[in-house]
């Protein structure tokens, strides 16, 4: 009855004696950092149950996407809105102040250009500006001239600058402009230390951000950023192995439309109906019963493997892409009956018909954290 796109990102958790790979004995706790129980209005549920009903095709190796094609897909001027949501309720949170009034979403302009850095690294440079009103945003855009940022100082307070480098650790690109980037591991071996009693762990909290972008038809995309803190702590049961404590902090949603190359955009080129449809999208959450049932799923997987570079002869880590088709059954989870502050995972039903699921695998599976995004 419909179509969807889904990202699922997994993380390896290095542990004692393991420089790479999973640490099977590592305990895990996932909770949402909040002060009190918050009513979610059905926007937060238990994790969806996704089961494979039938394997339709064998695993096939697919070509690695070209960086030049990816840069061409994401390059240009993107306009849209940005909002943030509480991970323990799915409710919107204030993102700015307009006088004495709280603002729950911002108009946003994003310009992405392919450049070479001073070190000679091929990269995508992203400039973003946001404002509480679209007229204010357009004024900032006019002040930037033709939005050719190579001629504008990057230290402007009105424009945020971000860089996506080719082959950077934690970046995985896909055909059509979709990508995922974030940490490769949530805890590091340097957390280990030797003390008088032997091997131990020093509690060290580190904040991570993972960004998933789903781009559709070259002109529409959704970018989801999940901020969370990860910390190795002493186990509550007094066991020898530490626990990984994960605290979800914030979920940001960017819904954007491609408006062409920089310098060609005018406010009249965007009709009132387009602007209204964007605002309506920001208020629409997918009904849970629409997700229930059988789905034919085409999956593209990417894994990191070690191989020898044919040019240098050195050992390098390379991405390997593969695909497979399934028929799967989706069953939305039930509502939480207790406080939504200490969970083993959950599903957020967000505006723009976005579904975000965060969970930890069962004890019998690989240790790690799974973040799934559907649109």
Short mmCIF file of C-alpha atoms in Angstrom, two decimals, residues 66-359:
data_model
loop_
_atom_site.label_atom_id
_atom_site.label_comp_id
_atom_site.label_asym_id
_atom_site.label_seq_id
_atom_site.Cartn_x
_atom_site.Cartn_y
_atom_site.Cartn_z
CA UNK A 66 31.10 7.12 -6.71
CA UNK A 67 31.95 10.15 -4.59
CA UNK A 68 31.52 12.44 -7.61
CA UNK A 69 27.97 11.17 -8.16
CA UNK A 70 27.16 11.60 -4.48
CA UNK A 71 28.50 15.16 -4.50
CA UNK A 72 26.40 15.97 -7.55
CA UNK A 73 23.27 14.61 -5.85
CA UNK A 74 23.62 16.64 -2.65
CA UNK A 75 25.10 19.82 -4.13
CA UNK A 76 22.99 22.94 -4.44
CA UNK A 77 20.52 24.98 -2.43
CA UNK A 78 18.15 23.27 0.00
CA UNK A 79 15.28 25.05 1.79
CA UNK A 80 13.14 23.67 4.57
CA UNK A 81 12.47 23.57 8.29
CA UNK A 82 14.25 22.29 11.38
CA UNK A 83 12.69 21.12 14.63
CA UNK A 84 13.88 19.16 17.67
CA UNK A 85 12.00 16.55 19.69
CA UNK A 86 12.32 15.06 23.15
CA UNK A 87 13.46 11.41 22.91
CA UNK A 88 11.40 10.46 25.97
CA UNK A 89 8.07 11.68 24.55
CA UNK A 90 8.31 12.59 20.86
CA UNK A 91 6.94 16.04 21.68
CA UNK A 92 8.52 19.12 20.05
CA UNK A 93 10.93 21.12 22.17
CA UNK A 94 11.64 24.87 21.97
CA UNK A 95 14.47 25.52 19.53
CA UNK A 96 14.69 29.33 19.80
CA UNK A 97 13.06 32.43 21.27
CA UNK A 98 11.24 35.13 19.33
CA UNK A 99 10.95 37.88 21.89
CA UNK A 100 9.15 36.26 24.81
CA UNK A 101 7.62 33.50 22.69
CA UNK A 102 9.04 30.03 22.31
CA UNK A 103 9.74 28.89 18.75
CA UNK A 104 9.34 25.21 17.90
CA UNK A 105 10.62 25.18 14.34
CA UNK A 106 12.98 27.30 12.26
CA UNK A 107 13.10 28.13 8.57
CA UNK A 108 16.38 26.84 7.20
CA UNK A 109 18.64 27.35 4.17
CA UNK A 110 21.38 24.84 3.40
CA UNK A 111 23.97 25.30 0.63
CA UNK A 112 26.25 22.37 -0.18
CA UNK A 113 29.28 22.73 -2.46
CA UNK A 114 32.06 20.35 -3.47
CA UNK A 115 35.53 21.72 -2.75
CA UNK A 116 39.11 20.76 -2.09
CA UNK A 117 40.34 21.54 1.41
CA UNK A 118 43.67 23.20 2.10
CA UNK A 119 45.08 19.71 2.69
CA UNK A 120 43.83 18.61 -0.74
CA UNK A 121 40.96 16.48 0.58
CA UNK A 122 37.85 16.24 -1.60
CA UNK A 123 34.88 17.26 0.54
CA UNK A 124 31.37 18.68 0.68
CA UNK A 125 31.18 22.03 2.49
CA UNK A 126 27.78 22.79 4.00
CA UNK A 127 26.65 26.30 4.96
CA UNK A 128 23.44 26.59 6.98
CA UNK A 129 21.42 29.59 8.12
CA UNK A 130 18.25 29.53 10.22
CA UNK A 131 15.69 32.09 11.28
CA UNK A 132 12.41 32.21 13.16
CA UNK A 133 10.66 33.61 10.08
CA UNK A 134 11.14 32.91 6.40
CA UNK A 135 11.37 36.64 5.56
CA UNK A 136 14.29 37.00 7.98
CA UNK A 137 15.97 33.96 6.42
CA UNK A 138 15.59 35.38 2.92
CA UNK A 139 17.20 38.61 4.12
CA UNK A 140 20.21 36.62 5.33
CA UNK A 141 20.33 34.90 1.95
CA UNK A 142 20.28 38.24 0.12
CA UNK A 143 23.12 39.48 2.32
CA UNK A 144 25.15 36.47 1.18
CA UNK A 145 24.85 37.60 -2.45
CA UNK A 146 24.78 34.67 -4.88
CA UNK A 147 25.53 32.24 -2.04
CA UNK A 148 28.99 31.59 -3.46
CA UNK A 149 30.71 31.01 -0.15
CA UNK A 150 34.18 30.75 -1.59
CA UNK A 151 33.98 34.56 -1.72
CA UNK A 152 32.47 34.98 1.74
CA UNK A 153 34.20 34.67 5.09
CA UNK A 154 33.30 31.34 6.70
CA UNK A 155 33.39 32.90 10.17
CA UNK A 156 30.07 34.71 9.63
CA UNK A 157 27.92 34.30 12.73
CA UNK A 158 24.78 33.83 10.62
CA UNK A 159 26.02 30.78 8.71
CA UNK A 160 27.11 27.51 10.29
CA UNK A 161 29.81 25.58 8.43
CA UNK A 162 30.13 21.80 8.34
CA UNK A 163 32.40 19.60 6.24
CA UNK A 164 31.84 16.07 4.96
CA UNK A 165 35.14 14.61 3.77
CA UNK A 166 35.51 11.82 1.28
CA UNK A 167 36.48 8.53 2.98
CA UNK A 168 36.12 10.03 6.46
CA UNK A 169 35.66 7.51 9.25
CA UNK A 170 32.04 6.75 9.97
CA UNK A 171 30.65 8.05 6.64
CA UNK A 172 28.69 5.70 4.38
CA UNK A 173 27.19 7.05 1.16
CA UNK A 174 24.52 5.56 -1.08
CA UNK A 175 23.25 6.18 -4.58
CA UNK A 176 20.91 9.14 -4.89
CA UNK A 177 22.45 11.29 -2.15
CA UNK A 178 21.46 9.32 0.96
CA UNK A 179 24.13 8.83 3.61
CA UNK A 180 24.82 7.93 7.21
CA UNK A 181 27.63 9.30 9.37
CA UNK A 182 28.55 8.91 12.99
CA UNK A 183 31.02 7.19 15.33
CA UNK A 184 32.45 3.79 14.48
CA UNK A 185 32.48 2.76 18.16
CA UNK A 186 30.79 3.99 21.31
CA UNK A 187 33.56 3.08 23.73
CA UNK A 188 37.30 2.94 23.24
CA UNK A 189 40.06 0.73 24.60
CA UNK A 190 41.70 3.69 26.33
CA UNK A 191 38.87 3.49 28.86
CA UNK A 192 40.82 0.54 30.26
CA UNK A 193 43.28 1.22 33.04
CA UNK A 194 45.39 -0.81 35.41
CA UNK A 195 44.94 -0.28 39.12
CA UNK A 196 46.13 -1.95 42.29
CA UNK A 197 43.42 -4.58 42.05
CA UNK A 198 44.01 -5.34 38.38
CA UNK A 199 42.09 -4.29 35.31
CA UNK A 200 39.37 -1.68 35.74
CA UNK A 201 37.31 0.97 33.98
CA UNK A 202 37.27 4.70 34.51
CA UNK A 203 33.78 6.17 33.96
CA UNK A 204 34.14 8.46 30.96
CA UNK A 205 31.11 9.96 29.28
CA UNK A 206 31.33 10.88 25.62
CA UNK A 207 28.65 12.58 23.54
CA UNK A 208 28.05 11.25 20.03
CA UNK A 209 25.91 12.43 17.12
CA UNK A 210 24.72 10.20 14.31
CA UNK A 211 23.13 11.74 11.23
CA UNK A 212 21.05 9.78 8.75
CA UNK A 213 19.90 11.41 5.51
CA UNK A 214 17.30 9.89 3.22
CA UNK A 215 17.10 11.63 -0.16
CA UNK A 216 14.24 10.91 -2.51
CA UNK A 217 14.16 11.57 -6.27
CA UNK A 218 16.99 14.10 -6.02
CA UNK A 219 14.69 16.87 -4.78
CA UNK A 220 13.36 15.85 -1.36
CA UNK A 221 15.23 14.73 1.72
CA UNK A 222 14.99 14.28 5.48
CA UNK A 223 18.02 14.55 7.77
CA UNK A 224 17.76 13.10 11.27
CA UNK A 225 20.40 13.83 13.91
CA UNK A 226 20.36 11.80 17.13
CA UNK A 227 22.51 13.06 20.02
CA UNK A 228 23.35 10.65 22.82
CA UNK A 229 25.90 10.17 25.57
CA UNK A 230 27.72 6.87 26.08
CA UNK A 231 29.61 5.93 29.23
CA UNK A 232 31.23 2.80 30.59
CA UNK A 233 30.15 2.35 34.22
CA UNK A 234 30.65 -0.19 36.95
CA UNK A 235 28.04 -2.98 36.71
CA UNK A 236 25.17 -2.75 39.17
CA UNK A 237 25.32 -6.49 39.89
CA UNK A 238 28.97 -6.30 40.86
CA UNK A 239 30.13 -8.42 37.94
CA UNK A 240 33.60 -8.18 36.37
CA UNK A 241 32.44 -6.62 33.09
CA UNK A 242 31.35 -2.99 32.74
CA UNK A 243 28.02 -1.76 31.45
CA UNK A 244 27.57 0.67 28.61
CA UNK A 245 25.19 3.39 29.75
CA UNK A 246 23.50 5.19 26.83
CA UNK A 247 21.53 8.40 27.37
CA UNK A 248 19.46 9.80 24.52
CA UNK A 249 19.65 13.59 24.56
CA UNK A 250 17.92 15.07 21.53
CA UNK A 251 16.45 14.26 18.12
CA UNK A 252 16.63 16.91 15.39
CA UNK A 253 14.62 16.67 12.15
CA UNK A 254 15.47 18.64 8.99
CA UNK A 255 12.94 18.45 6.14
CA UNK A 256 14.31 20.05 2.97
CA UNK A 257 13.55 20.56 -0.73
CA UNK A 258 16.13 21.15 -3.45
CA UNK A 259 15.68 24.61 -4.98
CA UNK A 260 18.43 24.55 -7.62
CA UNK A 261 21.95 25.86 -7.81
CA UNK A 262 23.03 28.80 -5.62
CA UNK A 263 22.32 32.21 -7.12
CA UNK A 264 19.17 31.22 -9.01
CA UNK A 265 16.72 31.10 -6.10
CA UNK A 266 14.09 33.82 -5.69
CA UNK A 267 11.26 33.97 -3.20
CA UNK A 268 8.76 34.04 -6.08
CA UNK A 269 10.05 30.70 -7.37
CA UNK A 270 8.43 28.96 -4.42
CA UNK A 271 4.65 28.99 -4.56
CA UNK A 272 2.39 29.43 -1.53
CA UNK A 273 1.04 25.91 -2.03
CA UNK A 274 4.59 24.48 -1.77
CA UNK A 275 5.20 26.39 1.45
CA UNK A 276 1.87 25.24 2.89
CA UNK A 277 2.56 21.60 1.99
CA UNK A 278 5.87 21.79 3.87
CA UNK A 279 4.18 23.14 6.98
CA UNK A 280 1.45 20.50 6.75
CA UNK A 281 4.13 17.82 6.46
CA UNK A 282 5.62 19.07 9.72
CA UNK A 283 2.36 18.31 11.49
CA UNK A 284 1.73 14.87 9.97
CA UNK A 285 2.79 11.70 11.77
CA UNK A 286 2.29 8.33 10.16
CA UNK A 287 -0.49 6.25 11.80
CA UNK A 288 0.95 3.15 13.37
CA UNK A 289 -1.53 0.85 11.64
CA UNK A 290 -0.11 1.93 8.26
CA UNK A 291 3.17 0.26 9.19
CA UNK A 292 1.54 -3.02 10.19
CA UNK A 293 1.64 -5.89 7.73
CA UNK A 294 3.83 -7.37 5.01
CA UNK A 295 6.43 -5.30 3.15
CA UNK A 296 8.66 -6.27 0.24
CA UNK A 297 12.05 -4.90 1.26
CA UNK A 298 15.12 -4.22 -0.90
CA UNK A 299 18.11 -3.76 1.39
CA UNK A 300 21.55 -2.35 0.62
CA UNK A 301 24.14 -3.30 3.24
CA UNK A 302 27.57 -1.81 3.76
CA UNK A 303 30.24 -3.44 5.90
CA UNK A 304 33.81 -2.43 6.71
CA UNK A 305 36.49 -5.01 5.92
CA UNK A 306 40.28 -4.92 5.96
CA UNK A 307 42.08 -5.27 2.63
CA UNK A 308 45.39 -4.39 1.02
CA UNK A 309 45.54 -1.14 -0.93
CA UNK A 310 46.74 -2.03 -4.44
CA UNK A 311 48.51 1.35 -4.78
CA UNK A 312 50.37 1.50 -1.47
CA UNK A 313 50.41 -2.12 -0.32
CA UNK A 314 49.24 -1.02 3.13
CA UNK A 315 46.39 -2.59 5.08
CA UNK A 316 43.29 -0.36 4.85
CA UNK A 317 39.65 -0.60 5.85
CA UNK A 318 37.30 -0.58 2.87
CA UNK A 319 33.48 -0.49 2.56
CA UNK A 320 31.84 -3.45 0.83
CA UNK A 321 28.29 -2.99 -0.50
CA UNK A 322 25.76 -5.77 -1.04
CA UNK A 323 22.03 -6.08 -1.62
CA UNK A 324 19.26 -8.54 -0.89
CA UNK A 325 15.46 -8.65 -1.10
CA UNK A 326 13.09 -9.90 1.59
CA UNK A 327 9.45 -10.00 2.51
CA UNK A 328 9.16 -8.79 6.09
CA UNK A 329 6.39 -8.42 8.63
CA UNK A 330 6.17 -5.15 10.59
CA UNK A 331 4.34 -5.11 13.90
CA UNK A 332 4.30 -1.75 15.78
CA UNK A 333 5.04 -1.97 19.48
CA UNK A 334 2.61 -1.36 22.31
CA UNK A 335 2.38 1.75 24.43
CA UNK A 336 4.61 1.98 27.49
CA UNK A 337 2.73 1.36 30.68
CA UNK A 338 5.34 2.77 33.06
CA UNK A 339 7.62 5.80 33.10
CA UNK A 340 9.40 6.36 29.80
CA UNK A 341 12.75 7.14 31.41
CA UNK A 342 14.46 3.74 31.57
CA UNK A 343 13.95 1.70 28.42
CA UNK A 344 15.59 -1.10 26.49
CA UNK A 345 14.62 0.74 23.33
CA UNK A 346 11.68 2.46 21.74
CA UNK A 347 10.10 3.87 18.61
CA UNK A 348 9.41 7.56 18.04
CA UNK A 349 6.61 8.50 15.61
CA UNK A 350 7.73 11.91 14.40
CA UNK A 351 6.32 14.55 12.03
CA UNK A 352 7.02 14.39 8.28
CA UNK A 353 5.95 10.72 8.56
CA UNK A 354 9.36 9.84 10.02
CA UNK A 355 9.81 6.85 12.31
CA UNK A 356 12.92 6.58 14.49
CA UNK A 357 13.71 3.41 16.42
CA UNK A 358 16.55 2.99 18.92
CA UNK A 359 17.23 -0.38 20.49
#
